[in-house]
Amino acid sequence: MTTSAELGLPALTVVPGGVATTTLTVRNDLDIVEAYTLEVVGDCAAWTTVEPARVSLFPGTSETVTVRLAPPRSPAARAGDFPLGIRVLPAERPELVTVPEATVTVTPFHELQAALAPRRRRGWLRGRYRTSVRNLGNTPDTVALTPGQDGEDLRFRVTPERLSLQPGESGELRLQARARKLIWFGKPTSWPFEVTVGPEEPAAGKGPDGAGTGGQGTGGRGTDGRAANGQGADGNATSGRDAAGNGPAGAVAPPDHPTVTQKPLLDGEFIQLPILPKWLLALLAALIALLLAWFALVRPAVRSSAKQAAEKAVAQQSAAPAPAPSAGGPGGGAPTAPSAGNPSAGSPGGQAKPGGGQPAPGSRGGPGLAVPGTGLQSSATIDVQTANAANAVGTYQVPHGKVFDITDIVAANFQGDQGLLTITAGNQTITTIALETFRNQDYHWVTPIQVPEDQTVTANVTCESPGTPASGKQASTCHELLNLSGTLSDIRQGN
């Protein structure tokens, strides 16, 4: 005596999102009343149920229960052939357990989810976009993008050309839209386009029956060319009918029924900007108008005013009185004899002392002014060595009675130290520079920096970290050199 169980169909085909049913007949060949627990085992257990899941049978009787298969329309229900087993477990005699089996074929379906980011781009010549794609079907797909635009104003490039995705897997493709020519002037131009996302078509773009698999193409139409409103992602209606359009939802679909893929259609836009915007043209026009006004009105008036001022200065110089003649005889003769009231007049001691009169025109006399013609090229070097994390100052003092016109300064950080260097001349700070930013730094001036007598040129070094010279061994102290070059001139002393 034993327990027997048999499935109604040895093989079933079920469409994801639909329902397929079969029967299971359980017979009690024992001589006792037995209760049986019915449990689904195998890869189909997640979406297969037995109703009822427990039966009680008298000896010699049997009962038929319903096995309901409802795979979800998701990547979890992979396409292919899977074993289905129903474990029939007696409660009183568990050693007599039996597992009848059948083969379940899950039909493939294709469904893609896609998004274009950003939807709108602005640029002079090209725009770049990202297309994210997710395979929501239950079979591997090779995805390709097909961009299109009314006219031939844009050219497209897709990288990579195709993308292989497993069920439930996501990926990204890059799309570039490029205009054929630049827009130099005018308003921005909008170029809308569409991107069709779908599996890579078979050779010649035909399905198993030789007909085009895209119906009316990328517009979301089915194989008969009708709009796909109210259809599922595989292009078949989902309002209570199967893939063939016959019978209630969940009925077994014919194994040779071709699958149809509805391809997502994404809208994008490239806004091409002109090279020269309208406000720039208006600005150029205003500048040209100002230039014309300058040359036509302002410049002649300025030149006339300058000419009048120059003529006035020349007239004033011509009207100045001539210098008085020296005391002498009439007609500029020899000087008269000295008188008693003026013993110095006519005597050698009565002549004008050198420098006692007014200075000659153009002279640069007076304290603190350099004597022309006395300048000599001169240079000096300030050597500063500083311990780590310390500060040191090196100075050069201008000699008394001299003035130093500095035209060139060269700072050398030959070790590559880190820290801060501040160069001052008298009370004037010339520059402050970080040591790590240079190895040799030079400064040159067309107008010299004038340092008066007894003033100093100072190099203040703050050492943060000694560098590594050419020897390759890190130095223990910071070491900087400052070379000053210029002209050293005498100072004319005042009376």
Tab-separated table of C-alpha atoms in Angstrom:
chain	number	residue	atom	x	y	z
A	1	MET	CA	0.000	0.000	0.000
A	2	THR	CA	1.212	3.484	-0.906
A	3	THR	CA	0.271	7.063	-1.837
A	4	SER	CA	0.013	8.088	-5.505
A	5	ALA	CA	-0.088	11.578	-7.024
A	6	GLU	CA	-0.111	12.730	-10.660
A	7	LEU	CA	0.000	16.148	-12.336
A	8	GLY	CA	-2.534	16.795	-15.063
A	9	LEU	CA	0.034	18.080	-17.595
A	10	PRO	CA	3.641	16.921	-17.940
A	11	ALA	CA	4.651	20.268	-19.513
A	12	LEU	CA	3.216	23.779	-19.278
A	13	THR	CA	3.941	27.118	-20.912
A	14	VAL	CA	3.168	30.296	-19.028
A	15	VAL	CA	3.483	33.979	-19.977
A	16	PRO	CA	4.971	36.326	-17.333
A	17	GLY	CA	2.162	38.421	-15.946
A	18	GLY	CA	-0.370	35.783	-16.898
A	19	VAL	CA	-1.729	32.660	-15.195
A	20	ALA	CA	-1.522	28.986	-16.153
A	21	THR	CA	-3.274	26.171	-14.297
A	22	THR	CA	-3.068	22.411	-14.123
A	23	THR	CA	-4.389	19.747	-11.783
A	24	LEU	CA	-2.898	17.384	-9.222
A	25	THR	CA	-4.716	14.140	-8.376
A	26	VAL	CA	-3.877	12.550	-5.029
A	27	ARG	CA	-5.073	8.952	-4.222
A	28	ASN	CA	-5.039	7.237	-0.804
A	29	ASP	CA	-4.216	3.561	-1.309
A	30	LEU	CA	-3.689	3.009	2.418
A	31	ASP	CA	-6.101	1.319	4.778
A	32	ILE	CA	-6.307	4.335	7.073
A	33	VAL	CA	-7.639	7.845	6.812
A	34	GLU	CA	-4.702	10.003	5.755
A	35	ALA	CA	-4.145	13.772	5.599
A	36	TYR	CA	-1.765	15.078	2.921
A	37	THR	CA	0.195	18.357	2.885
A	38	LEU	CA	0.854	19.683	-0.624
A	39	GLU	CA	3.995	21.843	-1.041
A	40	VAL	CA	5.520	23.312	-4.219
A	41	VAL	CA	9.254	22.719	-4.670
A	42	GLY	CA	11.692	23.838	-7.360
A	43	ASP	CA	12.416	27.066	-9.199
A	44	CYS	CA	8.718	27.784	-9.684
A	45	ALA	CA	7.844	27.686	-5.971
A	46	ALA	CA	7.947	31.490	-5.584
A	47	TRP	CA	4.982	32.033	-7.904
A	48	THR	CA	3.116	28.686	-7.801
A	49	THR	CA	0.296	27.817	-5.390
A	50	VAL	CA	-1.791	24.698	-4.703
A	51	GLU	CA	-5.454	25.134	-3.787
A	52	PRO	CA	-6.197	23.648	-1.335
A	53	ALA	CA	-2.818	23.046	0.228
A	54	ARG	CA	-4.035	20.182	2.494
A	55	VAL	CA	-6.488	17.325	1.841
A	56	SER	CA	-7.788	14.399	3.912
A	57	LEU	CA	-8.736	11.135	2.150
A	58	PHE	CA	-10.484	7.953	3.244
A	59	PRO	CA	-8.911	4.676	2.195
A	60	GLY	CA	-9.300	4.006	-1.514
A	61	THR	CA	-10.446	7.566	-2.371
A	62	SER	CA	-8.790	10.373	-4.370
A	63	GLU	CA	-9.096	14.147	-4.768
A	64	THR	CA	-8.038	16.593	-7.466
A	65	VAL	CA	-6.625	19.986	-6.525
A	66	THR	CA	-5.694	23.009	-8.666
A	67	VAL	CA	-2.095	24.076	-9.259
A	68	ARG	CA	-1.916	27.755	-10.218
A	69	LEU	CA	1.196	29.247	-11.843
A	70	ALA	CA	1.413	33.089	-11.946
A	71	PRO	CA	4.936	34.265	-12.752
A	72	PRO	CA	5.324	38.051	-12.301
A	73	ARG	CA	6.123	40.258	-15.239
A	74	SER	CA	9.546	41.160	-13.887
A	75	PRO	CA	13.182	40.070	-14.219
A	76	ALA	CA	12.586	37.687	-11.284
A	77	ALA	CA	10.721	35.283	-13.594
A	78	ARG	CA	13.552	34.356	-15.967
A	79	ALA	CA	12.694	32.943	-19.366
A	80	GLY	CA	13.405	29.254	-19.956
A	81	ASP	CA	12.431	25.744	-18.870
A	82	PHE	CA	12.163	25.027	-15.159
A	83	PRO	CA	11.149	21.892	-13.182
A	84	LEU	CA	7.952	22.002	-11.135
A	85	GLY	CA	7.532	19.574	-8.263
A	86	ILE	CA	4.671	19.075	-5.784
A	87	ARG	CA	5.683	17.332	-2.565
A	88	VAL	CA	2.792	15.175	-1.289
A	89	LEU	CA	3.557	14.453	2.381
A	90	PRO	CA	1.278	12.062	4.371
A	91	ALA	CA	0.755	13.041	7.966
A	92	GLU	CA	0.543	9.467	9.391
A	93	ARG	CA	3.003	7.734	7.065
A	94	PRO	CA	5.579	10.455	6.139
A	95	GLU	CA	7.972	7.858	4.737
A	96	LEU	CA	5.525	7.389	1.839
A	97	VAL	CA	6.131	10.951	0.536
A	98	THR	CA	5.961	11.375	-3.261
A	99	VAL	CA	6.921	14.264	-5.586
A	100	PRO	CA	5.272	14.332	-9.017
A	101	GLU	CA	7.064	16.617	-11.498
A	102	ALA	CA	6.372	18.611	-14.658
A	103	THR	CA	8.321	21.034	-16.864
A	104	VAL	CA	7.297	24.696	-16.944
A	105	THR	CA	8.372	26.914	-19.837
A	106	VAL	CA	8.390	30.656	-19.049
A	107	THR	CA	8.112	32.648	-22.268
A	108	PRO	CA	10.495	35.566	-22.769
A	109	PHE	CA	9.385	39.176	-22.830
A	110	HIS	CA	11.297	42.369	-23.495
A	111	GLU	CA	10.767	45.551	-21.531
A	112	LEU	CA	13.120	48.499	-21.264
A	113	GLN	CA	13.043	51.530	-19.007
A	114	ALA	CA	15.031	54.520	-20.278
A	115	ALA	CA	15.609	58.163	-19.391
A	116	LEU	CA	17.498	60.977	-21.127
A	117	ALA	CA	19.414	63.428	-18.918
A	118	PRO	CA	19.455	66.288	-19.338
A	119	ARG	CA	16.562	66.657	-21.714
A	120	ARG	CA	17.760	70.051	-22.941
A	121	ARG	CA	21.301	71.252	-23.608
A	122	ARG	CA	22.688	74.628	-24.700
A	123	GLY	CA	25.886	75.149	-26.642
A	124	TRP	CA	27.593	76.732	-29.606
A	125	LEU	CA	28.112	73.557	-31.625
A	126	ARG	CA	27.361	70.369	-29.656
A	127	GLY	CA	25.481	68.999	-26.663
A	128	ARG	CA	26.189	65.882	-24.641
A	129	TYR	CA	23.518	63.702	-23.016
A	130	ARG	CA	23.346	60.546	-20.889
A	131	THR	CA	20.823	57.788	-21.564
A	132	SER	CA	20.245	55.417	-18.651
A	133	VAL	CA	18.633	52.090	-19.595
A	134	ARG	CA	17.326	49.291	-17.390
A	135	ASN	CA	16.318	45.839	-18.614
A	136	LEU	CA	12.968	45.033	-17.012
A	137	GLY	CA	12.476	41.953	-19.184
A	138	ASN	CA	13.231	38.356	-18.248
A	139	THR	CA	15.810	37.639	-20.940
A	140	PRO	CA	19.191	39.235	-21.777
A	141	ASP	CA	19.036	42.098	-24.259
A	142	THR	CA	21.554	44.016	-26.351
A	143	VAL	CA	20.354	47.629	-26.298
A	144	ALA	CA	21.021	50.189	-29.024
A	145	LEU	CA	20.038	53.845	-29.427
A	146	THR	CA	18.511	55.201	-32.620
A	147	PRO	CA	18.469	59.023	-32.563
A	148	GLY	CA	16.503	60.898	-35.187
A	149	GLN	CA	15.658	64.480	-36.104
A	150	ASP	CA	13.466	66.098	-38.738
A	151	GLY	CA	15.836	67.329	-41.394
A	152	GLU	CA	19.598	66.983	-41.382
A	153	ASP	CA	20.574	69.786	-39.025
A	154	LEU	CA	22.092	67.546	-36.342
A	155	ARG	CA	24.540	64.677	-36.426
A	156	PHE	CA	24.583	62.090	-33.634
A	157	ARG	CA	27.180	59.816	-32.070
A	158	VAL	CA	26.424	57.093	-29.506
A	159	THR	CA	29.075	55.665	-27.182
A	160	PRO	CA	29.138	52.693	-26.861
A	161	GLU	CA	27.201	51.662	-29.949
A	162	ARG	CA	25.398	48.858	-28.069
A	163	LEU	CA	24.998	47.732	-24.470
A	164	SER	CA	24.398	44.189	-23.215
A	165	LEU	CA	22.113	43.955	-20.172
A	166	GLN	CA	21.037	40.970	-18.108
A	167	PRO	CA	17.495	40.900	-16.688
A	168	GLY	CA	17.211	43.589	-14.012
A	169	GLU	CA	20.580	45.150	-14.937
A	170	SER	CA	21.061	48.871	-15.655
A	171	GLY	CA	23.560	50.668	-17.878
A	172	GLU	CA	24.310	54.008	-19.488
A	173	LEU	CA	24.989	55.150	-23.037
A	174	ARG	CA	26.367	58.579	-23.974
A	175	LEU	CA	24.825	60.565	-26.803
A	176	GLN	CA	26.329	63.572	-28.553
A	177	ALA	CA	24.286	65.865	-30.812
A	178	ARG	CA	26.344	68.148	-33.056
A	179	ALA	CA	25.109	70.937	-35.300
A	180	ARG	CA	26.454	71.063	-38.852
A	181	LYS	CA	27.505	74.726	-38.737
A	182	LEU	CA	28.010	77.586	-36.296
A	183	ILE	CA	25.602	80.471	-35.811
A	184	TRP	CA	27.570	83.703	-35.695
A	185	PHE	CA	24.790	86.244	-35.197
A	186	GLY	CA	21.116	86.204	-34.348
A	187	LYS	CA	18.871	84.371	-31.915
A	188	PRO	CA	19.377	80.905	-30.368
A	189	THR	CA	18.004	78.061	-32.493
A	190	SER	CA	16.187	75.058	-31.037
A	191	TRP	CA	16.746	71.607	-32.559
A	192	PRO	CA	14.340	68.985	-31.092
A	193	PHE	CA	15.119	65.312	-31.662
A	194	GLU	CA	13.942	61.855	-30.618
A	195	VAL	CA	15.887	58.860	-29.331
A	196	THR	CA	14.506	55.342	-29.698
A	197	VAL	CA	15.780	52.830	-27.148
A	198	GLY	CA	15.355	49.183	-28.038
A	199	PRO	CA	16.997	45.788	-28.386
A	200	GLU	CA	19.398	45.358	-31.259
A	201	GLU	CA	17.382	44.230	-34.263
A	202	PRO	CA	18.118	40.911	-36.012
A	203	ALA	CA	19.745	40.975	-39.424
A	204	ALA	CA	17.749	43.031	-41.926
A	205	GLY	CA	15.567	44.165	-38.991
A	206	LYS	CA	13.028	41.330	-39.372
A	207	GLY	CA	11.469	39.004	-36.848
A	208	PRO	CA	11.035	35.237	-37.039
A	209	ASP	CA	8.086	35.516	-39.402
A	210	GLY	CA	10.008	37.769	-41.821
A	211	ALA	CA	7.959	40.846	-40.956
A	212	GLY	CA	9.378	43.963	-39.364
A	213	THR	CA	9.387	43.691	-35.582
A	214	GLY	CA	8.873	47.377	-35.013
A	215	GLY	CA	5.462	47.826	-36.627
A	216	GLN	CA	5.387	51.492	-37.439
A	217	GLY	CA	8.876	51.979	-35.976
A	218	THR	CA	9.835	54.111	-33.042
A	219	GLY	CA	6.522	55.714	-32.354
A	220	GLY	CA	5.358	53.017	-29.932
A	221	ARG	CA	3.158	51.109	-32.449
A	222	GLY	CA	2.486	47.398	-32.570
A	223	THR	CA	3.043	44.935	-35.395
A	224	ASP	CA	-0.223	45.872	-37.047
A	225	GLY	CA	0.720	49.593	-37.137
A	226	ARG	CA	-1.928	50.608	-34.581
A	227	ALA	CA	-0.991	52.885	-31.689
A	228	ALA	CA	0.221	51.066	-28.601
A	229	ASN	CA	-2.175	52.804	-26.159
A	230	GLY	CA	-3.396	50.338	-23.581
A	231	GLN	CA	-0.662	47.833	-24.461
A	232	GLY	CA	1.997	46.273	-22.270
A	233	ALA	CA	5.713	46.690	-22.589
A	234	ASP	CA	5.874	43.760	-25.062
A	235	GLY	CA	3.423	45.470	-27.392
A	236	ASN	CA	0.479	43.141	-26.552
A	237	ALA	CA	-2.768	44.234	-24.958
A	238	THR	CA	-3.007	43.655	-21.226
A	239	SER	CA	-6.752	44.188	-20.742
A	240	GLY	CA	-7.651	40.599	-19.840
A	241	ARG	CA	-6.395	38.775	-22.945
A	242	ASP	CA	-3.344	36.704	-23.625
A	243	ALA	CA	-0.441	37.387	-25.991
A	244	ALA	CA	-2.378	35.932	-28.918
A	245	GLY	CA	-5.429	38.050	-28.166
A	246	ASN	CA	-7.593	34.982	-27.350
A	247	GLY	CA	-8.973	33.663	-24.121
A	248	PRO	CA	-8.710	34.956	-20.584
A	249	ALA	CA	-5.528	36.412	-19.153
A	250	GLY	CA	-3.189	33.744	-17.873
A	251	ALA	CA	-4.083	31.074	-20.417
A	252	VAL	CA	-1.226	29.116	-21.895
A	253	ALA	CA	0.347	30.943	-24.824
A	254	PRO	CA	1.477	29.037	-27.922
A	255	PRO	CA	5.224	28.344	-27.664
A	256	ASP	CA	5.908	29.620	-31.149
A	257	HIS	CA	4.200	32.994	-30.614
A	258	PRO	CA	6.646	35.803	-31.558
A	259	THR	CA	7.423	38.337	-28.855
A	260	VAL	CA	6.989	42.016	-29.695
A	261	THR	CA	9.034	44.761	-28.013
A	262	GLN	CA	7.729	48.238	-27.425
A	263	LYS	CA	10.678	50.612	-27.678
A	264	PRO	CA	10.828	53.640	-25.357
A	265	LEU	CA	10.853	56.941	-27.217
A	266	LEU	CA	12.742	59.808	-25.529
A	267	ASP	CA	12.449	63.483	-26.431
A	268	GLY	CA	15.516	65.719	-26.380
A	269	GLU	CA	16.420	69.234	-27.453
A	270	PHE	CA	19.630	71.025	-28.384
A	271	ILE	CA	19.548	74.826	-28.227
A	272	GLN	CA	22.318	76.251	-30.392
A	273	LEU	CA	23.616	79.604	-29.200
A	274	PRO	CA	25.086	82.257	-31.516
A	275	ILE	CA	28.795	83.029	-31.170
A	276	LEU	CA	28.134	86.775	-30.876
A	277	PRO	CA	24.991	87.561	-28.860
A	278	LYS	CA	22.745	90.501	-29.600
A	279	TRP	CA	23.903	92.520	-26.582
A	280	LEU	CA	27.502	92.294	-27.815
A	281	LEU	CA	26.500	93.694	-31.189
A	282	ALA	CA	24.729	96.586	-29.455
A	283	LEU	CA	27.844	97.218	-27.335
A	284	LEU	CA	30.095	97.242	-30.407
A	285	ALA	CA	27.766	99.684	-32.142
A	286	ALA	CA	27.846	101.979	-29.095
A	287	LEU	CA	31.665	101.861	-28.966
A	288	ILE	CA	31.941	102.675	-32.656
A	289	ALA	CA	29.561	105.607	-32.164
A	290	LEU	CA	31.668	106.905	-29.256
A	291	LEU	CA	34.858	106.640	-31.316
A	292	LEU	CA	33.288	108.548	-34.190
A	293	ALA	CA	32.070	111.227	-31.781
A	294	TRP	CA	35.565	111.482	-30.284
A	295	PHE	CA	37.318	111.964	-33.608
A	296	ALA	CA	34.618	114.281	-34.909
A	297	LEU	CA	34.005	116.525	-31.871
A	298	VAL	CA	36.145	116.016	-28.777
A	299	ARG	CA	39.598	115.487	-30.301
A	300	PRO	CA	39.624	118.758	-32.348
A	301	ALA	CA	38.521	120.715	-29.252
A	302	VAL	CA	41.283	119.156	-27.122
A	303	ARG	CA	43.937	119.901	-29.738
A	304	SER	CA	42.694	123.515	-30.047
A	305	SER	CA	42.840	124.019	-26.264
A	306	ALA	CA	46.353	122.572	-26.064
A	307	LYS	CA	47.527	124.818	-28.908
A	308	GLN	CA	46.105	127.915	-27.224
A	309	ALA	CA	47.779	127.013	-23.916
A	310	ALA	CA	51.147	126.552	-25.641
A	311	GLU	CA	50.855	129.864	-27.474
A	312	LYS	CA	49.949	131.621	-24.218
A	313	ALA	CA	53.015	130.184	-22.438
A	314	VAL	CA	55.305	131.299	-25.260
A	315	ALA	CA	53.817	134.810	-25.167
A	316	GLN	CA	54.329	135.085	-21.397
A	317	GLN	CA	57.973	133.991	-21.694
A	318	SER	CA	58.617	136.575	-24.432
A	319	ALA	CA	57.094	139.392	-22.331
A	320	ALA	CA	59.366	138.719	-19.284
A	321	PRO	CA	61.883	141.653	-18.547
A	322	ALA	CA	65.530	141.221	-19.566
A	323	PRO	CA	68.159	140.898	-16.754
A	324	ALA	CA	69.609	144.230	-15.479
A	325	PRO	CA	73.109	145.144	-16.811
A	326	SER	CA	76.080	145.094	-14.456
A	327	ALA	CA	77.195	148.331	-12.743
A	328	GLY	CA	79.639	150.086	-15.059
A	329	GLY	CA	80.167	153.145	-17.099
A	330	PRO	CA	77.777	154.388	-19.646
A	331	GLY	CA	77.492	152.203	-22.629
A	332	GLY	CA	78.866	149.205	-20.749
A	333	GLY	CA	82.414	150.598	-20.384
A	334	ALA	CA	84.968	149.775	-17.729
A	335	PRO	CA	83.846	149.949	-14.103
A	336	THR	CA	84.326	153.261	-12.309
A	337	ALA	CA	86.759	153.717	-9.494
A	338	PRO	CA	85.704	152.769	-6.059
A	339	SER	CA	84.138	155.373	-3.916
A	340	ALA	CA	84.826	156.020	-0.259
A	341	GLY	CA	81.362	154.907	0.783
A	342	ASN	CA	81.726	151.629	-1.011
A	343	PRO	CA	85.242	150.359	-0.618
A	344	SER	CA	84.433	147.034	-2.172
A	345	ALA	CA	83.143	148.393	-5.424
A	346	GLY	CA	85.888	148.224	-8.016
A	347	SER	CA	88.363	146.452	-5.736
A	348	PRO	CA	89.189	142.787	-6.152
A	349	GLY	CA	87.331	141.964	-2.927
A	350	GLY	CA	84.203	143.595	-4.184
A	351	GLN	CA	83.591	141.239	-7.024
A	352	ALA	CA	80.774	138.619	-6.663
A	353	LYS	CA	81.770	135.517	-4.821
A	354	PRO	CA	81.335	132.229	-6.548
A	355	GLY	CA	77.941	130.849	-5.626
A	356	GLY	CA	76.930	134.048	-3.908
A	357	GLY	CA	74.449	135.023	-6.610
A	358	GLN	CA	71.412	133.147	-7.966
A	359	PRO	CA	72.050	129.614	-9.172
A	360	ALA	CA	72.451	129.135	-12.877
A	361	PRO	CA	69.330	128.139	-14.748
A	362	GLY	CA	68.817	124.348	-14.848
A	363	SER	CA	71.080	123.574	-11.912
A	364	ARG	CA	69.989	120.799	-9.443
A	365	GLY	CA	71.462	122.304	-6.314
A	366	GLY	CA	69.982	121.785	-2.870
A	367	PRO	CA	70.237	119.083	-0.181
A	368	GLY	CA	69.189	115.503	-1.007
A	369	LEU	CA	69.415	115.797	-4.805
A	370	ALA	CA	71.850	113.709	-6.841
A	371	VAL	CA	74.592	115.545	-8.651
A	372	PRO	CA	74.231	114.865	-12.391
A	373	GLY	CA	77.107	112.968	-13.935
A	374	THR	CA	78.309	111.405	-10.670
A	375	GLY	CA	76.223	108.217	-10.891
A	376	LEU	CA	78.178	104.951	-11.052
A	377	GLN	CA	76.826	101.453	-11.524
A	378	SER	CA	76.831	99.636	-8.224
A	379	SER	CA	75.578	96.384	-6.742
A	380	ALA	CA	75.333	94.830	-3.302
A	381	THR	CA	74.469	91.365	-1.965
A	382	ILE	CA	72.469	90.611	1.187
A	383	ASP	CA	73.122	87.091	2.565
A	384	VAL	CA	70.545	85.823	5.089
A	385	GLN	CA	70.777	82.488	6.917
A	386	THR	CA	67.933	81.515	9.220
A	387	ALA	CA	67.438	78.613	11.583
A	388	ASN	CA	64.347	76.455	11.208
A	389	ALA	CA	61.177	78.130	12.568
A	390	ALA	CA	63.110	81.350	13.146
A	391	ASN	CA	63.360	84.842	11.658
A	392	ALA	CA	66.437	86.728	10.441
A	393	VAL	CA	67.080	90.112	8.802
A	394	GLY	CA	69.824	91.088	6.368
A	395	THR	CA	70.473	94.765	5.495
A	396	TYR	CA	72.413	97.015	3.158
A	397	GLN	CA	72.891	100.696	4.195
A	398	VAL	CA	73.339	103.447	1.616
A	399	PRO	CA	76.582	105.382	2.357
A	400	HIS	CA	76.381	108.905	3.747
A	401	GLY	CA	76.333	111.563	1.040
A	402	LYS	CA	75.081	109.078	-1.559
A	403	VAL	CA	71.739	108.165	-3.098
A	404	PHE	CA	71.086	104.654	-4.440
A	405	ASP	CA	68.735	104.269	-7.444
A	406	ILE	CA	67.711	100.571	-7.517
A	407	THR	CA	66.821	99.231	-10.962
A	408	ASP	CA	67.189	95.454	-10.458
A	409	ILE	CA	66.683	92.998	-7.604
A	410	VAL	CA	67.417	89.255	-7.902
A	411	ALA	CA	66.302	86.933	-5.072
A	412	ALA	CA	67.817	83.425	-4.921
A	413	ASN	CA	66.249	80.522	-3.008
A	414	PHE	CA	68.716	77.905	-4.230
A	415	GLN	CA	67.820	75.342	-1.537
A	416	GLY	CA	64.076	75.406	-2.169
A	417	ASP	CA	63.297	76.599	1.356
A	418	GLN	CA	59.773	77.195	2.605
A	419	GLY	CA	58.861	80.395	4.363
A	420	LEU	CA	58.390	84.114	3.680
A	421	LEU	CA	60.672	86.823	2.240
A	422	THR	CA	59.899	90.541	2.679
A	423	ILE	CA	62.029	93.180	0.900
A	424	THR	CA	61.883	96.811	2.116
A	425	ALA	CA	63.728	99.993	1.111
A	426	GLY	CA	63.658	102.532	3.925
A	427	ASN	CA	60.034	102.713	5.054
A	428	GLN	CA	58.741	101.331	1.751
A	429	THR	CA	57.847	97.620	1.349
A	430	ILE	CA	58.881	96.505	-2.128
A	431	THR	CA	57.439	92.962	-2.109
A	432	THR	CA	56.490	89.998	0.071
A	433	ILE	CA	56.795	86.541	-1.510
A	434	ALA	CA	56.539	82.923	-0.328
A	435	LEU	CA	59.865	81.098	-0.633
A	436	GLU	CA	58.320	77.859	-1.897
A	437	THR	CA	57.004	79.650	-5.012
A	438	PHE	CA	60.441	80.309	-6.575
A	439	ARG	CA	64.086	79.332	-6.825
A	440	ASN	CA	65.243	82.496	-8.617
A	441	GLN	CA	63.076	85.601	-8.826
A	442	ASP	CA	64.099	88.870	-10.490
A	443	TYR	CA	62.494	92.316	-10.506
A	444	HIS	CA	63.277	95.202	-12.869
A	445	TRP	CA	62.108	98.835	-12.834
A	446	VAL	CA	62.182	101.458	-15.576
A	447	THR	CA	61.746	104.164	-12.935
A	448	PRO	CA	64.333	103.356	-10.227
A	449	ILE	CA	63.472	102.974	-6.553
A	450	GLN	CA	65.469	105.771	-4.873
A	451	VAL	CA	66.962	105.038	-1.449
A	452	PRO	CA	68.392	108.174	0.304
A	453	GLU	CA	71.623	108.329	2.280
A	454	ASP	CA	71.876	106.340	5.504
A	455	GLN	CA	68.674	104.415	4.649
A	456	THR	CA	68.737	100.611	4.495
A	457	VAL	CA	67.475	97.943	2.121
A	458	THR	CA	66.241	95.032	4.254
A	459	ALA	CA	65.632	91.325	3.492
A	460	ASN	CA	63.461	89.807	6.250
A	461	VAL	CA	63.322	85.981	6.066
A	462	THR	CA	60.948	83.794	8.086
A	463	CYS	CA	62.038	80.140	7.786
A	464	GLU	CA	59.293	77.520	8.009
A	465	SER	CA	61.208	74.547	6.593
A	466	PRO	CA	64.717	74.328	5.079
A	467	GLY	CA	64.839	72.892	1.592
A	468	THR	CA	67.063	70.398	-0.188
A	469	PRO	CA	69.940	71.803	-2.292
A	470	ALA	CA	71.543	70.107	-5.298
A	471	SER	CA	73.569	67.823	-2.995
A	472	GLY	CA	70.370	65.906	-2.201
A	473	LYS	CA	70.707	66.276	1.577
A	474	GLN	CA	68.212	68.484	3.401
A	475	ALA	CA	69.774	71.650	4.767
A	476	SER	CA	69.645	72.498	8.445
A	477	THR	CA	68.985	76.227	7.911
A	478	CYS	CA	67.257	78.426	5.371
A	479	HIS	CA	69.674	80.366	3.140
A	480	GLU	CA	68.611	83.210	0.829
A	481	LEU	CA	70.621	85.692	-1.262
A	482	LEU	CA	69.417	89.114	-2.415
A	483	ASN	CA	71.360	91.016	-5.112
A	484	LEU	CA	70.714	94.748	-5.558
A	485	SER	CA	71.834	96.598	-8.720
A	486	GLY	CA	71.521	100.227	-9.662
A	487	THR	CA	73.278	103.610	-9.704
A	488	LEU	CA	75.082	105.159	-6.714
A	489	SER	CA	75.312	108.969	-7.032
A	490	ASP	CA	76.658	111.852	-4.940
A	491	ILE	CA	74.249	114.199	-3.185
A	492	ARG	CA	74.557	117.969	-3.716
A	493	GLN	CA	74.748	119.593	-0.341
A	494	GLY	CA	72.851	122.848	0.190
A	495	ASN	CA	74.414	126.207	1.328
